[in-house]
Coordinates of C-alpha atoms in Angstrom, one line a residue:
Chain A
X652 CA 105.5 -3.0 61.3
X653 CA 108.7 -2.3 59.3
X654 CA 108.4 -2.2 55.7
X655 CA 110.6 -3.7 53.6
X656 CA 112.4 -1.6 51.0
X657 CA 114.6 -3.1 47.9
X658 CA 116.5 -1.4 45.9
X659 CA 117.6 -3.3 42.6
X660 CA 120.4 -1.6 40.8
X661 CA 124.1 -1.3 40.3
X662 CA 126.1 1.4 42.2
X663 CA 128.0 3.2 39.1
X664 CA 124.3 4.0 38.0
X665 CA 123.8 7.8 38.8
X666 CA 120.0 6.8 38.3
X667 CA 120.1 4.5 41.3
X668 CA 122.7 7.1 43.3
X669 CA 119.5 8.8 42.5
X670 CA 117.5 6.8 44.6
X671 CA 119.8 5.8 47.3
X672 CA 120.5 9.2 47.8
X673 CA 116.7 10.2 48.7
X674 CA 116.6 6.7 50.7
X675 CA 119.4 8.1 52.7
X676 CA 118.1 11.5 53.8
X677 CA 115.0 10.1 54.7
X678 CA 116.9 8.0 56.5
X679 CA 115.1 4.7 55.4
X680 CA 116.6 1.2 55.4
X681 CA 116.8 -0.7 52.4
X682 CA 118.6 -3.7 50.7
X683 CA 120.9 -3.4 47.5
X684 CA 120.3 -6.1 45.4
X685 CA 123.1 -5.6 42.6
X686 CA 121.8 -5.9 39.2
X687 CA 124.2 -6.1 35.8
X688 CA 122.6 -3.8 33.8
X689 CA 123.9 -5.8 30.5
X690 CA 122.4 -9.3 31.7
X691 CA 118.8 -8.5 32.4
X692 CA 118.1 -11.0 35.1
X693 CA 114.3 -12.7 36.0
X694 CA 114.0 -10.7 38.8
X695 CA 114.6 -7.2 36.8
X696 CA 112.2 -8.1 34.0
X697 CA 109.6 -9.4 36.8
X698 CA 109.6 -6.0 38.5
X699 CA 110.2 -4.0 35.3
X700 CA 108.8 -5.4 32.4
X701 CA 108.1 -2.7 30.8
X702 CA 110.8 -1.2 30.5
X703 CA 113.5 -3.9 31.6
X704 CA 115.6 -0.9 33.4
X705 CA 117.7 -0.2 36.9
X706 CA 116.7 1.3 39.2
X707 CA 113.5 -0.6 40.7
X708 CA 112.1 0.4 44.0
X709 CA 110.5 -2.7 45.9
X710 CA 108.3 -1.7 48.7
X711 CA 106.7 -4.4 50.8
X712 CA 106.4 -6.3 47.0
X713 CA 105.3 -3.0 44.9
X714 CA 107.7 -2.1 42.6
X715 CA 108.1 1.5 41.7
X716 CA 110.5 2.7 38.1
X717 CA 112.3 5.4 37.0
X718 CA 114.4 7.2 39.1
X719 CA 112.7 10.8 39.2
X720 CA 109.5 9.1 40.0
X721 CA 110.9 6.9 42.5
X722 CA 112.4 10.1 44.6
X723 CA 109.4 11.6 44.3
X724 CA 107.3 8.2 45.5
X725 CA 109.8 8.3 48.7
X726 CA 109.2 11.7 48.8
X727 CA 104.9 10.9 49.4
X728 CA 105.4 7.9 51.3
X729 CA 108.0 8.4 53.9
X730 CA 107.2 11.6 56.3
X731 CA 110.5 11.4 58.0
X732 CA 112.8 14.2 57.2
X733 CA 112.5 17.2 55.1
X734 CA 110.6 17.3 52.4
X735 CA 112.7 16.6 49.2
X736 CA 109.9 18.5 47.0
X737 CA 109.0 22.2 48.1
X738 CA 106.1 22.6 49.5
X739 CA 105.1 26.0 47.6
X740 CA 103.6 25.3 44.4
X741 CA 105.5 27.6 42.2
X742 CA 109.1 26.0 44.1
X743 CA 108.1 22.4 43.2
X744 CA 107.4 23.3 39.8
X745 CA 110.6 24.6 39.0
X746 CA 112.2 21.7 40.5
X747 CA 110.1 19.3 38.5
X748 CA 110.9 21.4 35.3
X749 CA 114.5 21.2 35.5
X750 CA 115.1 17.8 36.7
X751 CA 113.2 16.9 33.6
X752 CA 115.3 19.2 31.3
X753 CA 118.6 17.5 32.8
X754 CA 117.9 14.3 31.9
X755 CA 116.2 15.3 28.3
X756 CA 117.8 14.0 25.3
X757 CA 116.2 16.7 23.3
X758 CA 118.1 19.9 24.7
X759 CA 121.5 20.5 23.9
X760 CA 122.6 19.8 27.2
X761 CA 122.7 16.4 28.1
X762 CA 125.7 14.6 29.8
X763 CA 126.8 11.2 28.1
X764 CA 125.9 11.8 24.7
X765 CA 127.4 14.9 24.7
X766 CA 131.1 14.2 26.2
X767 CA 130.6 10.8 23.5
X768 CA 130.7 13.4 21.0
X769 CA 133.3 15.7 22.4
X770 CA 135.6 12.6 22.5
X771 CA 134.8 11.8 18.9
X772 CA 134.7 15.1 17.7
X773 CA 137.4 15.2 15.0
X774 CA 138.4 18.5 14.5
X775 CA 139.1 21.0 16.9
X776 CA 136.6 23.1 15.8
X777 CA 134.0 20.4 16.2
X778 CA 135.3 19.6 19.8
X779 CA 134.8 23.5 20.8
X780 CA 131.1 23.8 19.6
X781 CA 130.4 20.7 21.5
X782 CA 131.7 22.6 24.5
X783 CA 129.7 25.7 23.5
X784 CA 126.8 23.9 23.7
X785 CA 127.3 21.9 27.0
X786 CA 128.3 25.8 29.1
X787 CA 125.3 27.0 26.9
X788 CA 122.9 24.5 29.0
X789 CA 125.6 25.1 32.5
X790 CA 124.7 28.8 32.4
X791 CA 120.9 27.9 32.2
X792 CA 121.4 25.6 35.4
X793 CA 123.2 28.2 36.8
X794 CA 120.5 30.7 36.4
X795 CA 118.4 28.0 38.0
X796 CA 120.1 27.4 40.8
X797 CA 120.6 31.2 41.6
X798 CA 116.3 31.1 41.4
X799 CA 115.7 28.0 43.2
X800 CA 118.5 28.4 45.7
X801 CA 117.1 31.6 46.9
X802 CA 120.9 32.6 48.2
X803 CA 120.6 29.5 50.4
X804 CA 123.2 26.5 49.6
X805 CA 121.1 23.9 47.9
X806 CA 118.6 23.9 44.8
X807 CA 116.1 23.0 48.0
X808 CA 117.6 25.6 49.8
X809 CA 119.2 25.0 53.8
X810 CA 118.6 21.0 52.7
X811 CA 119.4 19.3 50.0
X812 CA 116.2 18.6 48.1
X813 CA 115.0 16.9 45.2
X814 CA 116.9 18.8 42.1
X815 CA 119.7 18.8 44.1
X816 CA 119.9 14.9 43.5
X817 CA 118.5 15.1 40.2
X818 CA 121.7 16.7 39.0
X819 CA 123.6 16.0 42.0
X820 CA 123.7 12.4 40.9
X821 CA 125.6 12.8 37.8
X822 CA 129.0 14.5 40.1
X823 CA 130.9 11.5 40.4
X824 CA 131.1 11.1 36.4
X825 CA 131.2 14.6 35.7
X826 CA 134.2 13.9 37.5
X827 CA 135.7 11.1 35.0
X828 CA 134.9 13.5 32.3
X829 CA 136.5 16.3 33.4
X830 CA 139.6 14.1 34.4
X831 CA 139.9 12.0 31.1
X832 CA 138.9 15.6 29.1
X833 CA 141.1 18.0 31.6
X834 CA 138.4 20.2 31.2
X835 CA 137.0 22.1 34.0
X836 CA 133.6 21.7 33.6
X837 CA 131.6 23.3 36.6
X838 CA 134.0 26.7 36.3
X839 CA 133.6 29.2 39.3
X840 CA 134.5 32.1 36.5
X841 CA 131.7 31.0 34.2
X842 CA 129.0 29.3 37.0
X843 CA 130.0 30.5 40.5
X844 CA 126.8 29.4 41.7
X845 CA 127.3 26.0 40.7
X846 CA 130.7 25.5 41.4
X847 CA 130.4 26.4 44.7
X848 CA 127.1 24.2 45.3
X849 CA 128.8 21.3 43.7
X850 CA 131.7 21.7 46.3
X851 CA 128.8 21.5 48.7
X852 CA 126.8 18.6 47.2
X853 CA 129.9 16.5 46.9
X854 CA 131.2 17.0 50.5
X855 CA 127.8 16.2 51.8
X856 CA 127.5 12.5 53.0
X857 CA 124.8 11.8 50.9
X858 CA 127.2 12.3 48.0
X859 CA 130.3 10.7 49.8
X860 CA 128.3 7.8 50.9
X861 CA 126.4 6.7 47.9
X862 CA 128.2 7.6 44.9
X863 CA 131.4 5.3 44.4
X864 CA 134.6 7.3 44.6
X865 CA 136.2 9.1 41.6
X866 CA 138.9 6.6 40.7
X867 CA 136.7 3.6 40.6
X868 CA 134.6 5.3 38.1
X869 CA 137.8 5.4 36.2
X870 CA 138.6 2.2 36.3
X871 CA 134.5 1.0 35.5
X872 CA 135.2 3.0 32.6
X873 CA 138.1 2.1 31.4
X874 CA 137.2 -1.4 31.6
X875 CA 134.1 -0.9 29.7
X876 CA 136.3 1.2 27.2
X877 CA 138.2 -1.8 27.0
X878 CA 135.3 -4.5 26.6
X879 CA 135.0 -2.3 23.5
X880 CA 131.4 -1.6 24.1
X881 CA 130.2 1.3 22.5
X882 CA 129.7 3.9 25.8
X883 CA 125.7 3.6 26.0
X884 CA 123.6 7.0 25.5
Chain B
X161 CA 92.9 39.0 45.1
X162 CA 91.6 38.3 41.3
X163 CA 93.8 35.4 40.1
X164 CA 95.3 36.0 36.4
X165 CA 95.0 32.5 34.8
X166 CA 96.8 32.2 30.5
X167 CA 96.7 29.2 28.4
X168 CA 98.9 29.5 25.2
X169 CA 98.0 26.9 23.1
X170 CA 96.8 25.9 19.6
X171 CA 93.7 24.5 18.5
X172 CA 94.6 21.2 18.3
X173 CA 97.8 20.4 20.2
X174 CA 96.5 17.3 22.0
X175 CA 99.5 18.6 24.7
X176 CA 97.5 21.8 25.5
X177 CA 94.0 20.2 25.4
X178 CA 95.5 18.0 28.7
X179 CA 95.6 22.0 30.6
X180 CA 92.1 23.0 28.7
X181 CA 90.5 19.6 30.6
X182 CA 92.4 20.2 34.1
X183 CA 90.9 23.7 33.9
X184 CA 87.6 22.8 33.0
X185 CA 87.5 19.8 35.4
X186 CA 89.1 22.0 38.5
X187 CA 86.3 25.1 37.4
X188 CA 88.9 27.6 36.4
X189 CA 88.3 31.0 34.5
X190 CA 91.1 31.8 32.2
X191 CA 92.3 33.5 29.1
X192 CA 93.3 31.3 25.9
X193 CA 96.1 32.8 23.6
X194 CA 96.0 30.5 20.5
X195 CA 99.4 30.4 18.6
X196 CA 100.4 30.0 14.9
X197 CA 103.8 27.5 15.8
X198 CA 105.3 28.7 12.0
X199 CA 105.2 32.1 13.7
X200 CA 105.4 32.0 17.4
X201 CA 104.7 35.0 19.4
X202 CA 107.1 37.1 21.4
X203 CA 105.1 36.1 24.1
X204 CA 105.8 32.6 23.9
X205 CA 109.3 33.0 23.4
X206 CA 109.5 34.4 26.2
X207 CA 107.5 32.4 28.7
X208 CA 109.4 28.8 27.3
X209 CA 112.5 30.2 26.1
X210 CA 114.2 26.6 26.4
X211 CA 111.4 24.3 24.8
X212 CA 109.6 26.8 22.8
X213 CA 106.2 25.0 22.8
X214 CA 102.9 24.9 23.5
X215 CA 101.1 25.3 26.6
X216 CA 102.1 27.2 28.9
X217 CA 100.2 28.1 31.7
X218 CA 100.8 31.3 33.1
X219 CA 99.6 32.1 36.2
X220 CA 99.9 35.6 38.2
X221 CA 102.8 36.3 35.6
X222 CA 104.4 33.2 35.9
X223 CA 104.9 30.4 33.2
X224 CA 104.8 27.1 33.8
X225 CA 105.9 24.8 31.3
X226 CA 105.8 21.0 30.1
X227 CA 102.2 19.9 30.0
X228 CA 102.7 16.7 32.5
X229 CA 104.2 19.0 35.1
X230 CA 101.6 22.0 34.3
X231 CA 98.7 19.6 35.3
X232 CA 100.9 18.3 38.8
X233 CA 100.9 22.2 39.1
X234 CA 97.3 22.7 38.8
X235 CA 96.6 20.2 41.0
X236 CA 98.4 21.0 43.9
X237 CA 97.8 24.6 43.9
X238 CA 94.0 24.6 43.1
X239 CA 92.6 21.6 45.8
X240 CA 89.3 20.7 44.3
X241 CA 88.4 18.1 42.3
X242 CA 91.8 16.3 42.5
X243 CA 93.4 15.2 39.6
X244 CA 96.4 12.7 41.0
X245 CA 95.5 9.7 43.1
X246 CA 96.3 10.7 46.9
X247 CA 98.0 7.0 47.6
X248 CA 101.9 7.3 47.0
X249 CA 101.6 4.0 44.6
X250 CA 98.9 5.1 43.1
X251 CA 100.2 8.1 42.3
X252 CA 103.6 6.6 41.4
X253 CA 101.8 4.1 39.0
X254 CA 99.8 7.5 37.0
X255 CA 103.0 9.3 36.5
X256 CA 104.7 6.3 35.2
X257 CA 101.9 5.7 32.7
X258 CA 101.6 9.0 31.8
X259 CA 105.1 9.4 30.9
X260 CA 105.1 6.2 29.2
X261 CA 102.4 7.5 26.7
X262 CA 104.4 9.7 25.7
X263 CA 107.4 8.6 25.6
X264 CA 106.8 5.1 24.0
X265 CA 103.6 4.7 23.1
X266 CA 103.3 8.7 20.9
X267 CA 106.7 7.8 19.4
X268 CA 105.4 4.7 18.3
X269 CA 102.0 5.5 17.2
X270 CA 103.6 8.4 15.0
X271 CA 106.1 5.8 13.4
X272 CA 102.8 3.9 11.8
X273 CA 101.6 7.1 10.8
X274 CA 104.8 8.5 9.2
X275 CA 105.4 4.8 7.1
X276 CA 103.2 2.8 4.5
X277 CA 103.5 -0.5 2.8
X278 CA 106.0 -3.1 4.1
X279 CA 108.1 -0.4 6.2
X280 CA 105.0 -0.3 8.4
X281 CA 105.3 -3.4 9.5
X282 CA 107.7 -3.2 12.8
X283 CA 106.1 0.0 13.4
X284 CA 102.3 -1.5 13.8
X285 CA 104.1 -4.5 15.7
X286 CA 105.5 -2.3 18.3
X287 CA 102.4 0.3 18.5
X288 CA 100.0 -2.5 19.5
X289 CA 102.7 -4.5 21.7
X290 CA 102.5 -0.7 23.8
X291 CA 99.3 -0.7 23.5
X292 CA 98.5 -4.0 25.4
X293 CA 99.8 -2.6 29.1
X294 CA 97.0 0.4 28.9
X295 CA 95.1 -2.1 28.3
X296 CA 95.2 -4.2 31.1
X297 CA 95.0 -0.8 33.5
X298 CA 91.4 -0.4 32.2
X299 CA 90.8 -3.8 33.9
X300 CA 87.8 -3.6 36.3
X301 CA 87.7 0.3 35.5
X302 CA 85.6 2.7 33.7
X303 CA 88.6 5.9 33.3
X304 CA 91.8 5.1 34.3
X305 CA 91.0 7.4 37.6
X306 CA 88.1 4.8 38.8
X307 CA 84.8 6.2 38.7
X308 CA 86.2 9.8 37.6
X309 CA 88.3 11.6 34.9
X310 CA 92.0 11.8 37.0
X311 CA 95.3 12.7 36.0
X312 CA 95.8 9.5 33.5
X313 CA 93.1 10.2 31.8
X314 CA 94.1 13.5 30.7
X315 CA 97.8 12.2 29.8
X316 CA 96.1 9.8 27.5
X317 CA 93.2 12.1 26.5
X318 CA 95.7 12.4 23.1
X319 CA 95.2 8.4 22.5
X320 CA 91.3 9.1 22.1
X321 CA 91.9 12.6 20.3
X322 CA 94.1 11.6 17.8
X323 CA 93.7 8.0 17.3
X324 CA 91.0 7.4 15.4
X325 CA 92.0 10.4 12.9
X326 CA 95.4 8.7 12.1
X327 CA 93.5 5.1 12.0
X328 CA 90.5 6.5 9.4
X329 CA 93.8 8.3 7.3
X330 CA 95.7 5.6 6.6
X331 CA 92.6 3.0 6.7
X332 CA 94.2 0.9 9.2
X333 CA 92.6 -0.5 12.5
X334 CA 95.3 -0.1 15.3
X335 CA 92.9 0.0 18.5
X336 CA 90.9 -2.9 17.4
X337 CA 87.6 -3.2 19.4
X338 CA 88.0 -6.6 19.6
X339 CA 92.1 -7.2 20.5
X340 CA 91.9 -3.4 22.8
X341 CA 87.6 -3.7 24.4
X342 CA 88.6 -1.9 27.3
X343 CA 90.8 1.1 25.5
X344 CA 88.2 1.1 23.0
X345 CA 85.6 1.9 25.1
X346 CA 87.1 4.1 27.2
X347 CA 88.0 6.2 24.5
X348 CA 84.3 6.7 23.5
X349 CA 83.6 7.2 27.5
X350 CA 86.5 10.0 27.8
X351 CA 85.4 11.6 24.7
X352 CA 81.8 11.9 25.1
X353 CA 82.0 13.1 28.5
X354 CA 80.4 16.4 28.7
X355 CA 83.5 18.5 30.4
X356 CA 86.0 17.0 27.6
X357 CA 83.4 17.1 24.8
X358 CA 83.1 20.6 24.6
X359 CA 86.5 21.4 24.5
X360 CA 87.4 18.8 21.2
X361 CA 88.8 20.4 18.7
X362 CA 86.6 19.8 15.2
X363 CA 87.3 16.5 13.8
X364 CA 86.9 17.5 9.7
X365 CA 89.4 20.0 10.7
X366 CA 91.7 17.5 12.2
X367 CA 91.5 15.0 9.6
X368 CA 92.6 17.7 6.7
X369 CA 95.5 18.8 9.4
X370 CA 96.6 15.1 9.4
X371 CA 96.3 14.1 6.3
X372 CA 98.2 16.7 5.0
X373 CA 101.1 16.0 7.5
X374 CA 101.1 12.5 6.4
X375 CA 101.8 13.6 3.3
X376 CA 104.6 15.1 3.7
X377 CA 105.8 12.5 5.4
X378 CA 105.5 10.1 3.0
X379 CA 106.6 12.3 0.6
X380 CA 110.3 12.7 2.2
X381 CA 110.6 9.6 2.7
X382 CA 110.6 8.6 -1.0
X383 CA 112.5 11.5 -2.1
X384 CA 115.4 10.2 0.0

């Protein structure tokens, strides 16, 4: 019997790229139901009411929140495909432990609220300890990748694997940023490792086909620049 | 081969007690270090260089970090007396709670305890509106796990460790028997179970540790 699989979210979200990203290498069908994430609607708060956010995973009526949870929930139900979590131990925890720190507000390295303060730094000075602190936390993942990688071309190694879309997910805005900033953010002189797996991740069809291209982010975010809505942490 | 099992911890992190259960539950010999966090060892430092906190676990040498992920660790690499439900939606449903605890509902239990008076107000509000969910996962249930301790259990473990010490501080009744029955007696089921009763930290102690934090609290916030 085929199960039915819903995805509610919106696809600038890198939390729902997330999702449709570990939906895609295991290959399983699913509906997009698009969601504004500024107008809650009945069906978000039905299936989320906890925390009334994108993305929700519906399957055959459960739903299932927050996007790292949600990979790894497709991760134990579907057998189809690779693993996206190693199976060693030792691996899986360091992929747990570093998807966690990505998306941690209380590192110094975080993505949004950082380049929000790099554009309203207002000195110079201020600007360049921002981007101290953001290559601070890139030479950690580096150091990551080079242990998790294990010389291969992904976090998961010969496939791309569950940290890979934890951070991979955040490539197409890291992309804005570096275009609005003319900064060169993932810098093969400072982070080889990760330039050259970013190159990899973002030529991959899992990339290509779920995050929306580079030039529509811009426009999504110069429209909500526009709106005059504060950018959201 | 002998298996070299460390816990750094402190006496009463309710974060390291979740690793001192997992052990106990999973049968686990192992060597506590117990840290002074004014005056962390080089140890530490180097074990969690990026959070700098307690536990780590280290195991054959290596650290592992972040008390939620240490106990997915422990359960997949020692087998017995599982921790996490086996059903994917089960599963997904413990580590959403779990991360929920302490990501909401901490936060807002700590914002009663670190305001008085009128400025308490929102904060007691918002603790018991988090509270209510938890509640309504106990329904039909004895631990959160079913018949057994499990992975939630632990993840809450801090609710019935530290609850009732910031409730008899400030004199205030935030898991009221009669608004939270289910969370209320669970709390007296998780903590008078035998395997989590030995490892309690001593509640005078507690108390004077809390009360003294609360303090200060209170203190900075009127000198502002």
């Amino acid at each position: 019997m085929a199960s039915c699989v819903q995805l509610l979210g919106a696809s600038p979200s890198p939390y729902v790229n997330r999702v449709q990203m570990a939906l895609k290498l295991k290959s399983i069908e699913y509906e997009l139901i698009e969601e504004n994430p500024h107008i809650k609607s009945e069906r978000l708060l039905k299936a989320n009411p906890v925390l009334k956010k994108i993305p929700v995973l519906i399957h055959d009526g459960e739903p299932i929140c927050e996007s790292l949870l949600i990979v790894q929930y497709i991760d134990d139900a579907w057998n189809n495909g690779p693993s996206l979590l190693p199976s060693d131990a030792q691996d899986a925890y360091l992929a747990r432990f570093w998807a966690l720190y990505i998306d941690d507000k209380n590192v110094d390295f975080q993505w949004y609220p950082l380049y929000k303060e790099l554009r309203e730094a207002p000195t110079e000075e201020a600007r360049k300890e921002v981007l101290d602190k953001i290559f601070e936390g890139l030479v950690l993942l580096e150091k990551a990748f080079l242990k998790c990688s294990k010389g291969k071309q992904f976090f998961g190694g010969d496939n791309i694997g569950y940290l890979d879309i934890a951070l991979g997910c955040y490539m197409g805005w890291l992309k804005v940023i570096e275009e609005m900033t003319s900064i060169k953010f993932l810098d093969r002189s400072k982070t080889p490792g990760l330039a050259e797996w970013a190159e990899k991740f973002c030529s991959h069809d899992t990339f290509k086909e779920v995050v929306p291209e580079t030039q529509k982010l811009v426009e999504i975010f110069k429209m909500v620049q526009g709106r005059g809505k504060p950018a959201s942490g | 081969m002998a298996e070299e099992l460390k816990l750094f911890r402190t006496w009463s992190s309710p974060f390291a007690l979740r690793i001192v259960h997992a052990l106990k539950i999973k049968g686990l010999e192992y060597e506590t270090i117990f840290e002074d966090l004014s005056n962390k060892s080089d140890s530490l430092l180097q074990y969690n260089p990026i959070h700098k906190k307690v536990p780590v676990l280290v195991h054959n040498g290596k650290p592992i970090c972040e008390s939620l992920v240490i106990l997915e660790y422990v359960d997949e690499t020692w087998k017995q007396c599982p921790l996490l439900p086996r059903d994917p939606y089960e599963k997904a449903k413990a580590r959403f709670w779990a991360k929920f605890g302490d990501d909401k509902l901490f936060s807002s239990i700590w914002n009663v305890f670190t305001t008085q008076g009128k400025e308490q107000e929102e904060p007691i509000a918002a603790a018991v509106q988090n509270l209510k969910p938890i509640e309504e996962l106990l329904k039909e249930k004895k631990f959160f796990g079913g018949e057994t301790i499990g992975y939630l259990d632990i993840a809450f473990g801090w609710t019935a460790n530290i609850i009732s010490i910031l409730e008899e501080i400030m004199n205030l009744n935030l898991v009221d028997e009669e608004k939270f029955p289910l969370l209320s007696a669970w709390m007296q089921n998780f903590s008078n179970d035998p395997v989590i009763k030995e490892c309690w930290p001593p509640r005078d102690k507690m108390i004077v540790k809390f009360q003294v934090m609360r303090e200060k609290y209170l203190k900075a916030v009127v000198s502002q």
